[in-house]
Tab-separated table of C-alpha atoms and ligand atoms in Angstrom:
chain	number	residue	atom	x	y	z
A	1	MET	CA	87.382	59.053	173.891
A	2	SER	CA	86.187	57.965	170.224
A	3	GLU	CA	84.712	54.568	169.831
A	4	MET	CA	86.414	51.817	172.320
A	5	ALA	CA	85.973	48.235	171.941
A	6	THR	CA	86.873	45.118	174.507
A	7	VAL	CA	87.622	41.244	173.808
A	8	HIS	CA	87.889	39.168	177.165
A	9	VAL	CA	90.461	36.589	177.017
A	10	PRO	CA	88.237	33.602	179.076
A	11	LEU	CA	90.852	31.498	180.525
A	12	GLY	CA	89.829	30.952	183.940
A	13	ALA	CA	92.418	32.711	186.446
A	14	ARG	CA	94.138	34.434	183.381
A	15	ALA	CA	91.276	35.676	182.271
A	16	TYR	CA	91.907	39.171	181.074
A	17	ASP	CA	90.508	41.929	178.466
A	18	VAL	CA	91.967	43.824	175.052
A	19	ARG	CA	90.569	46.899	175.050
A	20	ILE	CA	90.830	48.101	171.777
A	21	GLY	CA	90.104	51.989	170.989
A	22	SER	CA	91.842	55.415	169.957
A	23	GLY	CA	93.086	57.320	172.656
A	24	LEU	CA	94.208	54.524	174.663
A	25	LEU	CA	97.806	56.063	175.885
A	26	ALA	CA	95.754	58.893	177.605
A	27	ARG	CA	93.983	56.691	179.322
A	28	ALA	CA	96.475	53.633	180.473
A	29	GLY	CA	96.166	55.216	184.097
A	30	THR	CA	92.658	54.467	184.180
A	31	GLU	CA	92.977	51.548	182.657
A	32	ILE	CA	95.944	49.985	184.574
A	33	ALA	CA	95.546	51.812	188.325
A	34	PRO	CA	92.503	49.098	189.557
A	35	LEU	CA	95.644	46.269	188.624
A	36	LEU	CA	98.126	48.060	190.954
A	37	GLY	CA	99.031	47.780	194.684
A	38	ARG	CA	101.310	50.848	194.547
A	39	ARG	CA	101.302	53.492	191.956
A	40	ARG	CA	104.328	52.619	189.956
A	41	VAL	CA	104.996	50.650	186.916
A	42	PHE	CA	108.151	49.318	185.076
A	43	VAL	CA	108.188	50.066	180.927
A	44	VAL	CA	109.919	47.978	179.119
A	45	THR	CA	110.204	49.723	175.203
A	46	GLU	CA	112.294	50.699	172.469
A	47	ASP	CA	114.238	54.192	171.142
A	48	ARG	CA	111.874	54.709	168.198
A	49	VAL	CA	108.124	53.327	170.317
A	50	ALA	CA	109.922	55.548	173.203
A	51	ALA	CA	110.770	58.783	171.023
A	52	LEU	CA	107.115	58.827	169.432
A	53	HIS	CA	105.516	58.030	172.775
A	54	LEU	CA	106.954	57.579	175.997
A	55	GLU	CA	105.744	60.839	177.168
A	56	ALA	CA	102.228	60.552	175.859
A	57	LEU	CA	102.167	57.032	177.961
A	58	ARG	CA	103.639	58.897	181.095
A	59	ALA	CA	101.094	61.460	180.855
A	60	GLY	CA	98.470	58.920	180.697
A	61	LEU	CA	99.567	56.651	183.598
A	62	GLY	CA	100.455	60.202	185.488
A	63	ALA	CA	96.561	61.740	185.418
A	64	GLU	CA	95.889	58.533	187.462
A	65	GLY	CA	99.003	59.731	189.917
A	66	ILE	CA	100.931	55.936	188.592
A	67	THR	CA	104.884	56.670	188.462
A	68	MET	CA	106.752	54.778	185.679
A	69	GLU	CA	110.443	54.005	185.222
A	70	ALA	CA	111.757	53.219	181.765
A	71	LEU	CA	114.334	50.746	180.141
A	72	ILE	CA	114.711	51.830	176.409
A	73	LEU	CA	116.137	49.091	174.415
A	74	PRO	CA	117.504	49.391	171.010
A	75	PRO	CA	115.131	48.474	168.069
A	76	GLY	CA	114.761	45.287	165.907
A	77	GLU	CA	115.294	41.663	165.876
A	78	SER	CA	118.116	41.404	167.286
A	79	THR	CA	117.200	43.210	170.574
A	80	LYS	CA	115.597	39.508	170.967
A	81	GLY	CA	118.427	37.229	172.368
A	82	TRP	CA	119.975	36.695	175.876
A	83	PRO	CA	122.083	39.820	175.902
A	84	GLU	CA	119.395	42.608	176.153
A	85	PHE	CA	116.984	40.082	177.932
A	86	THR	CA	119.343	39.422	180.590
A	87	ARG	CA	119.779	43.441	180.943
A	88	THR	CA	116.215	43.711	181.539
A	89	VAL	CA	115.837	40.968	183.889
A	90	GLU	CA	118.640	42.624	185.746
A	91	TRP	CA	117.205	46.009	185.779
A	92	LEU	CA	113.870	45.160	186.723
A	93	LEU	CA	115.910	43.404	189.680
A	94	GLU	CA	117.812	46.927	190.158
A	95	GLN	CA	114.258	48.412	190.372
A	96	ARG	CA	112.921	46.218	192.947
A	97	VAL	CA	110.452	44.923	190.743
A	98	GLU	CA	108.001	42.743	193.792
A	99	ARG	CA	105.982	39.896	193.205
A	100	LYS	CA	102.764	42.210	192.682
A	101	ASP	CA	104.142	44.821	190.708
A	102	MET	CA	103.417	45.063	187.204
A	103	VAL	CA	105.855	45.369	184.184
A	104	VAL	CA	104.785	47.390	180.732
A	105	ALA	CA	105.597	45.939	177.562
A	106	PHE	CA	105.224	49.016	175.288
A	107	GLY	CA	106.130	48.265	171.950
A	108	GLY	CA	105.600	45.583	169.029
A	109	GLY	CA	106.224	42.353	168.860
A	110	VAL	CA	110.412	41.916	170.228
A	111	ILE	CA	109.511	44.266	173.371
A	112	GLY	CA	106.433	42.711	173.992
A	113	ASP	CA	107.860	38.945	173.316
A	114	LEU	CA	111.061	39.886	175.611
A	115	ALA	CA	109.494	42.203	178.548
A	116	GLY	CA	106.385	39.362	178.635
A	117	PHE	CA	109.369	36.139	179.194
A	118	ALA	CA	111.197	38.866	181.327
A	119	ALA	CA	107.735	39.403	183.850
A	120	ALA	CA	107.126	35.385	183.382
A	121	VAL	CA	110.786	34.744	184.896
A	122	LEU	CA	111.165	37.054	187.380
A	123	ARG	CA	110.736	36.395	190.931
A	124	ARG	CA	109.180	33.545	189.087
A	125	GLY	CA	106.337	35.259	187.241
A	126	VAL	CA	105.149	38.712	188.311
A	127	ARG	CA	102.370	40.407	186.215
A	128	PHE	CA	102.685	42.346	183.061
A	129	VAL	CA	100.363	44.610	180.585
A	130	GLN	CA	101.105	44.501	176.733
A	131	ILE	CA	100.464	48.127	175.157
A	132	PRO	CA	101.380	47.041	171.414
A	133	THR	CA	102.001	49.957	169.139
A	134	SER	CA	102.354	47.934	165.742
A	135	LEU	CA	99.804	46.500	163.854
A	136	LEU	CA	100.967	42.829	163.974
A	137	ALA	CA	101.309	43.091	168.016
A	138	GLN	CA	97.992	44.851	168.332
A	139	VAL	CA	96.109	41.647	166.051
A	140	ASP	CA	98.479	39.035	166.852
A	141	SER	CA	101.090	38.861	169.283
A	142	SER	CA	99.943	40.735	172.223
A	143	VAL	CA	97.256	38.610	172.748
A	144	GLY	CA	97.302	34.706	174.368
A	145	GLY	CA	101.164	34.769	176.094
A	146	LYS	CA	103.150	33.484	173.826
A	147	THR	CA	106.393	35.234	175.303
A	148	GLY	CA	110.063	34.536	174.319
A	149	ILE	CA	113.517	35.031	172.596
A	150	ASN	CA	115.508	34.141	169.832
A	151	SER	CA	118.641	31.428	170.038
A	152	VAL	CA	121.071	30.943	167.359
A	153	HIS	CA	119.187	27.499	166.413
A	154	GLY	CA	116.058	29.836	165.580
A	155	LYS	CA	113.266	31.851	166.263
A	156	ASN	CA	111.489	31.545	169.226
A	157	LEU	CA	113.016	28.768	170.575
A	158	ILE	CA	113.159	29.902	174.205
A	159	GLY	CA	109.849	31.519	175.836
A	160	ALA	CA	106.933	30.887	178.516
A	161	PHE	CA	103.436	30.926	178.164
A	162	HIS	CA	102.720	33.804	180.296
A	163	GLN	CA	99.414	35.708	179.638
A	164	PRO	CA	99.171	39.426	180.337
A	165	SER	CA	96.455	40.689	183.638
A	166	LEU	CA	95.746	43.687	180.299
A	167	VAL	CA	95.959	44.163	176.700
A	168	LEU	CA	96.008	48.287	175.730
A	169	ALA	CA	95.606	48.406	171.394
A	170	ASP	CA	95.420	52.129	170.570
A	171	ILE	CA	94.719	52.419	167.258
A	172	SER	CA	95.445	55.924	166.863
A	173	VAL	CA	99.546	54.784	167.562
A	174	LEU	CA	98.945	52.863	164.244
A	175	GLY	CA	99.234	56.080	162.608
A	176	THR	CA	102.933	56.576	163.060
A	177	LEU	CA	103.841	53.286	161.594
A	178	SER	CA	105.456	53.077	158.056
A	179	GLU	CA	103.002	51.914	155.354
A	180	ARG	CA	105.735	48.749	154.568
A	181	ASP	CA	105.041	48.439	158.290
A	182	PHE	CA	101.315	48.674	158.554
A	183	LEU	CA	100.832	46.408	155.381
A	184	ALA	CA	102.898	44.029	157.165
A	185	GLY	CA	100.751	43.825	159.914
A	186	TYR	CA	97.727	43.115	157.468
A	187	GLY	CA	99.125	40.200	156.699
A	188	GLU	CA	98.760	38.441	160.083
A	189	VAL	CA	94.951	40.258	159.831
A	190	GLN	CA	93.597	38.636	156.082
A	191	LYS	CA	95.191	35.484	157.821
A	192	TYR	CA	92.300	35.572	160.012
A	193	GLY	CA	89.814	35.631	157.715
A	194	LEU	CA	91.351	32.749	155.788
A	195	LEU	CA	91.417	30.455	158.313
A	196	GLY	CA	88.074	30.897	160.375
A	197	ASP	CA	86.070	33.610	159.055
A	198	ASP	CA	84.863	33.799	155.590
A	199	ALA	CA	83.062	36.649	155.740
A	200	PHE	CA	85.670	38.551	157.664
A	201	PHE	CA	87.615	38.092	154.483
A	202	GLU	CA	84.373	39.378	152.222
A	203	TRP	CA	84.670	42.793	154.745
A	204	LEU	CA	88.428	42.621	154.299
A	205	GLU	CA	88.174	42.669	150.588
A	206	ALA	CA	85.888	45.708	150.537
A	207	ASN	CA	87.310	47.961	153.494
A	208	GLY	CA	91.058	46.673	153.426
A	209	PRO	CA	91.987	49.745	151.358
A	210	ALA	CA	90.349	52.183	153.431
A	211	LEU	CA	91.942	50.779	156.447
A	212	ALA	CA	95.503	50.614	154.899
A	213	ALA	CA	94.483	54.593	153.938
A	214	GLY	CA	94.042	55.283	157.257
A	215	ASP	CA	90.048	54.779	158.797
A	216	ASP	CA	90.744	54.683	162.330
A	217	ALA	CA	86.494	52.956	162.452
A	218	LEU	CA	88.243	50.372	160.160
A	219	ARG	CA	90.930	49.986	161.858
A	220	LEU	CA	89.519	49.383	165.110
A	221	GLU	CA	86.836	46.826	163.523
A	222	ALA	CA	89.714	45.044	161.794
A	223	VAL	CA	91.619	44.722	165.279
A	224	ARG	CA	88.639	43.932	167.182
A	225	ARG	CA	87.284	40.724	165.190
A	226	SER	CA	91.112	39.368	164.399
A	227	VAL	CA	91.714	40.033	168.240
A	228	GLN	CA	88.738	37.970	169.017
A	229	MET	CA	89.304	35.219	166.806
A	230	LYS	CA	92.663	34.829	168.199
A	231	ALA	CA	90.980	34.829	171.763
A	232	ASP	CA	88.323	32.063	170.656
A	233	ILE	CA	90.968	30.110	169.291
A	234	VAL	CA	93.293	30.782	172.742
A	235	GLU	CA	90.271	30.159	174.864
A	236	ARG	CA	89.976	26.455	173.225
A	237	ASP	CA	93.746	25.556	173.193
A	238	GLU	CA	96.311	27.801	175.337
A	239	THR	CA	99.133	25.489	174.838
A	240	GLU	CA	99.112	25.013	171.098
A	241	GLN	CA	98.358	21.172	171.761
A	242	GLY	CA	96.034	21.306	168.615
A	243	ASP	CA	93.538	23.650	167.413
A	244	ARG	CA	96.255	26.812	168.041
A	245	ALA	CA	98.356	26.008	165.082
A	246	LEU	CA	95.422	27.128	163.056
A	247	LEU	CA	97.180	30.774	164.044
A	248	ASN	CA	100.517	29.707	161.904
A	249	LEU	CA	98.842	29.440	158.418
A	250	GLY	CA	101.423	30.764	156.311
A	251	HIS	CA	103.998	30.445	158.891
A	252	THR	CA	105.946	27.333	157.592
A	253	PHE	CA	106.510	28.816	154.102
A	254	CYS	CA	107.448	32.338	156.178
A	255	HIS	CA	109.851	30.553	158.296
A	256	ALA	CA	112.109	29.522	155.413
A	257	LEU	CA	111.558	32.688	153.531
A	258	GLU	CA	112.955	34.516	156.628
A	259	ALA	CA	115.406	32.479	157.075
A	260	ALA	CA	116.557	32.562	153.308
A	261	THR	CA	116.609	35.898	153.604
A	262	GLY	CA	118.662	36.433	156.612
A	263	TYR	CA	115.519	37.633	158.660
A	264	SER	CA	116.665	40.724	157.338
A	265	ASP	CA	114.693	44.286	155.242
A	266	ARG	CA	114.441	41.729	152.458
A	267	LEU	CA	111.158	40.089	154.065
A	268	LEU	CA	109.044	41.850	157.078
A	269	HIS	CA	107.402	38.342	159.313
A	270	GLY	CA	104.387	39.705	158.147
A	271	GLU	CA	105.041	40.418	154.323
A	272	GLY	CA	106.301	36.393	154.668
A	273	VAL	CA	102.723	35.184	155.746
A	274	ALA	CA	100.991	36.879	153.705
A	275	ILE	CA	102.938	35.143	150.988
A	276	GLY	CA	102.888	32.300	153.045
A	277	CYS	CA	99.249	32.224	153.299
A	278	ALA	CA	99.256	32.470	149.128
A	279	LEU	CA	101.472	29.760	148.838
A	280	ALA	CA	99.501	27.083	151.518
A	281	PHE	CA	96.389	27.800	149.235
A	282	GLU	CA	98.540	26.759	146.338
A	283	LEU	CA	99.331	24.062	147.860
A	284	SER	CA	96.121	23.638	148.834
A	285	TYR	CA	94.661	23.321	145.224
A	286	ARG	CA	97.567	20.907	144.280
A	287	LEU	CA	96.683	18.217	147.020
A	288	GLY	CA	92.465	18.767	145.431
A	289	LEU	CA	91.299	20.355	148.740
A	290	VAL	CA	90.203	24.241	147.315
A	291	SER	CA	89.527	25.072	143.620
A	292	GLN	CA	91.763	27.234	141.358
A	293	GLU	CA	89.437	30.403	141.925
A	294	GLU	CA	90.952	30.053	145.990
A	295	PRO	CA	94.685	30.847	145.673
A	296	SER	CA	93.626	33.457	142.869
A	297	ARG	CA	91.885	35.310	145.082
A	298	VAL	CA	93.951	35.300	147.979
A	299	ARG	CA	96.526	36.642	145.916
A	300	ALA	CA	94.399	39.173	144.182
A	301	HIS	CA	93.633	40.641	147.634
A	302	LEU	CA	97.261	41.188	148.588
A	303	ALA	CA	97.947	42.677	145.172
A	304	ALA	CA	94.692	45.250	146.177
A	305	MET	CA	96.238	46.085	149.165
A	306	GLY	CA	99.703	46.684	146.937
A	307	MET	CA	101.300	43.503	149.256
A	308	LYS	CA	103.751	41.238	148.291
A	309	LYS	CA	102.087	37.980	147.137
A	310	ASP	CA	104.930	35.924	145.094
A	311	LEU	CA	108.406	34.817	145.556
A	312	SER	CA	109.421	37.228	143.310
A	313	ASP	CA	108.249	40.086	145.147
A	314	ILE	CA	110.877	39.529	147.204
A	315	PRO	CA	114.107	41.042	146.741
A	316	GLY	CA	117.161	39.109	145.255
A	317	ASP	CA	118.098	35.695	145.305
A	318	LEU	CA	116.185	32.957	146.823
A	319	PRO	CA	117.458	29.490	146.969
A	320	ASP	CA	116.197	26.260	145.120
A	321	ALA	CA	112.729	24.293	146.572
A	322	ASP	CA	115.473	21.853	148.059
A	323	ALA	CA	116.816	24.239	150.097
A	324	LEU	CA	113.874	25.818	151.142
A	325	LEU	CA	111.957	22.554	152.078
A	326	ASP	CA	115.170	21.965	154.274
A	327	LEU	CA	115.020	25.390	155.528
A	328	MET	CA	111.378	24.198	156.717
A	329	GLY	CA	112.299	21.092	158.528
A	330	GLN	CA	114.147	23.449	160.735
A	331	ASP	CA	110.865	24.714	161.914
A	332	LYS	CA	109.586	24.408	165.628
A	333	LYS	CA	106.388	22.720	164.141
A	334	VAL	CA	107.901	19.768	163.191
A	335	VAL	CA	106.706	16.842	164.914
A	336	ASP	CA	108.510	13.795	165.200
A	337	GLY	CA	110.587	15.054	162.097
A	338	GLN	CA	107.390	15.491	159.993
A	339	LEU	CA	106.156	18.763	158.271
A	340	ARG	CA	103.123	20.113	159.690
A	341	PHE	CA	101.160	22.629	157.221
A	342	ILE	CA	97.706	25.003	158.029
A	343	LEU	CA	96.148	23.872	154.631
A	344	ALA	CA	92.374	24.994	153.845
A	345	ARG	CA	89.537	23.553	152.415
A	346	ARG	CA	88.110	27.047	150.648
A	347	ILE	CA	88.855	30.762	152.603
A	348	GLY	CA	87.688	30.613	155.777
A	349	GLU	CA	87.980	26.950	156.726
A	350	ALA	CA	91.911	25.785	157.417
A	351	PHE	CA	93.231	22.937	159.277
A	352	VAL	CA	96.665	21.282	160.338
A	353	THR	CA	98.212	18.367	158.410
A	354	ALA	CA	100.865	16.189	159.084
A	355	ASP	CA	100.074	14.445	155.970
A	356	VAL	CA	101.262	16.360	153.320
A	357	PRO	CA	103.884	14.483	150.444
A	358	ARG	CA	107.003	16.233	149.912
A	359	LYS	CA	107.035	16.256	146.292
A	360	ASP	CA	103.798	18.628	146.595
A	361	VAL	CA	105.343	20.841	148.732
A	362	HIS	CA	108.407	20.794	146.193
A	363	ALA	CA	106.534	21.365	142.917
A	364	VAL	CA	104.768	24.240	144.826
A	365	LEU	CA	107.544	25.964	145.678
A	366	THR	CA	109.203	25.357	142.322
A	367	GLU	CA	106.157	26.178	140.286
A	368	ALA	CA	106.328	29.359	142.887
A	369	LEU	CA	110.176	30.289	141.631
A	370	ARG	CA	109.594	30.596	138.561
A	371	PRO	CA	109.992	33.889	137.087
A	372	ARG	CA	106.435	35.262	136.126
A	373	GLY	CA	106.094	36.257	132.485
B	401	LIG	N1	101.078	33.779	166.733
B	401	LIG	C1	100.800	32.354	166.936
B	401	LIG	C2	100.082	32.425	168.048
B	401	LIG	O1	100.244	32.769	168.913
B	401	LIG	O2	99.973	31.061	168.541
């Protein structure tokens, strides 16, 4: 077992640890056993993750005499709706999951959100463990207790806050991700530097390319610092009454772009977050909050990582600025009909505001849609 880090999420009766390290699947039994009554867990996963890692998890649990039953769902965002959710809840009931049992969400963000929500409503709440297998899930969605599914009216509109009892982020499983999926997850990593820690952003500028190339020690450090920042914010504002919205830096733009591209392969969520962060800094510059160097530095880092950074990097046509603004208006972060934006005072200091004139957002989008020569 190589180096391991622990981030504690201090939420009183709902407090838990996030364990981060290589080889955690093999240790899953040791990590989970203290939380169990009977030595049996119920794993919700998906095809691709199951093919790559389910036997390793079974062996890790089995080493401590823990048996598992697994439900293997189809991969992809379309799983995150009522049909597969109903199937999951009914399967857990068929398995006679009891109040004191443990559900295990084993996969990326889709599985974590869906299985966590199933655990939240089953018998009015059973405990669950997150074992995130994508970078995005390790640094964002597995921590903080947001669970849910999509509605025809929008993404993540049906859900509950339900904190996991433990998160096991095995860095070695990141090695099986495609480069594109890894870099999409990195969109959320760089977001943490931008929103609250300039030293972390500088560290990423220096270490990002080596980390993406496969250095596990750097990956562990990036996941640890991201999770620590998320834990700090969630501790201050568990249910997003205020500060937690900072985690949505880049997301108002991102959600409009995801909707405009039909939530398709044209744009992955983390790619949209990265472009959205660059646009949020452009908007901050337009509003006189940051110097011109700041958005350029954000985009330069994305370019150095080989990531999408401009609207022109999204394949296919995009709608015009008015249509994108309308899509933003459907975002669930609209409060009293007003769009909320996360803007920046500098790299490493973001804030939430509803005070952004539509004309300035329009101008930033119009400029961003202009073909670059
Ligand atoms: N992904 C944003 C949050 O957990 O609040």
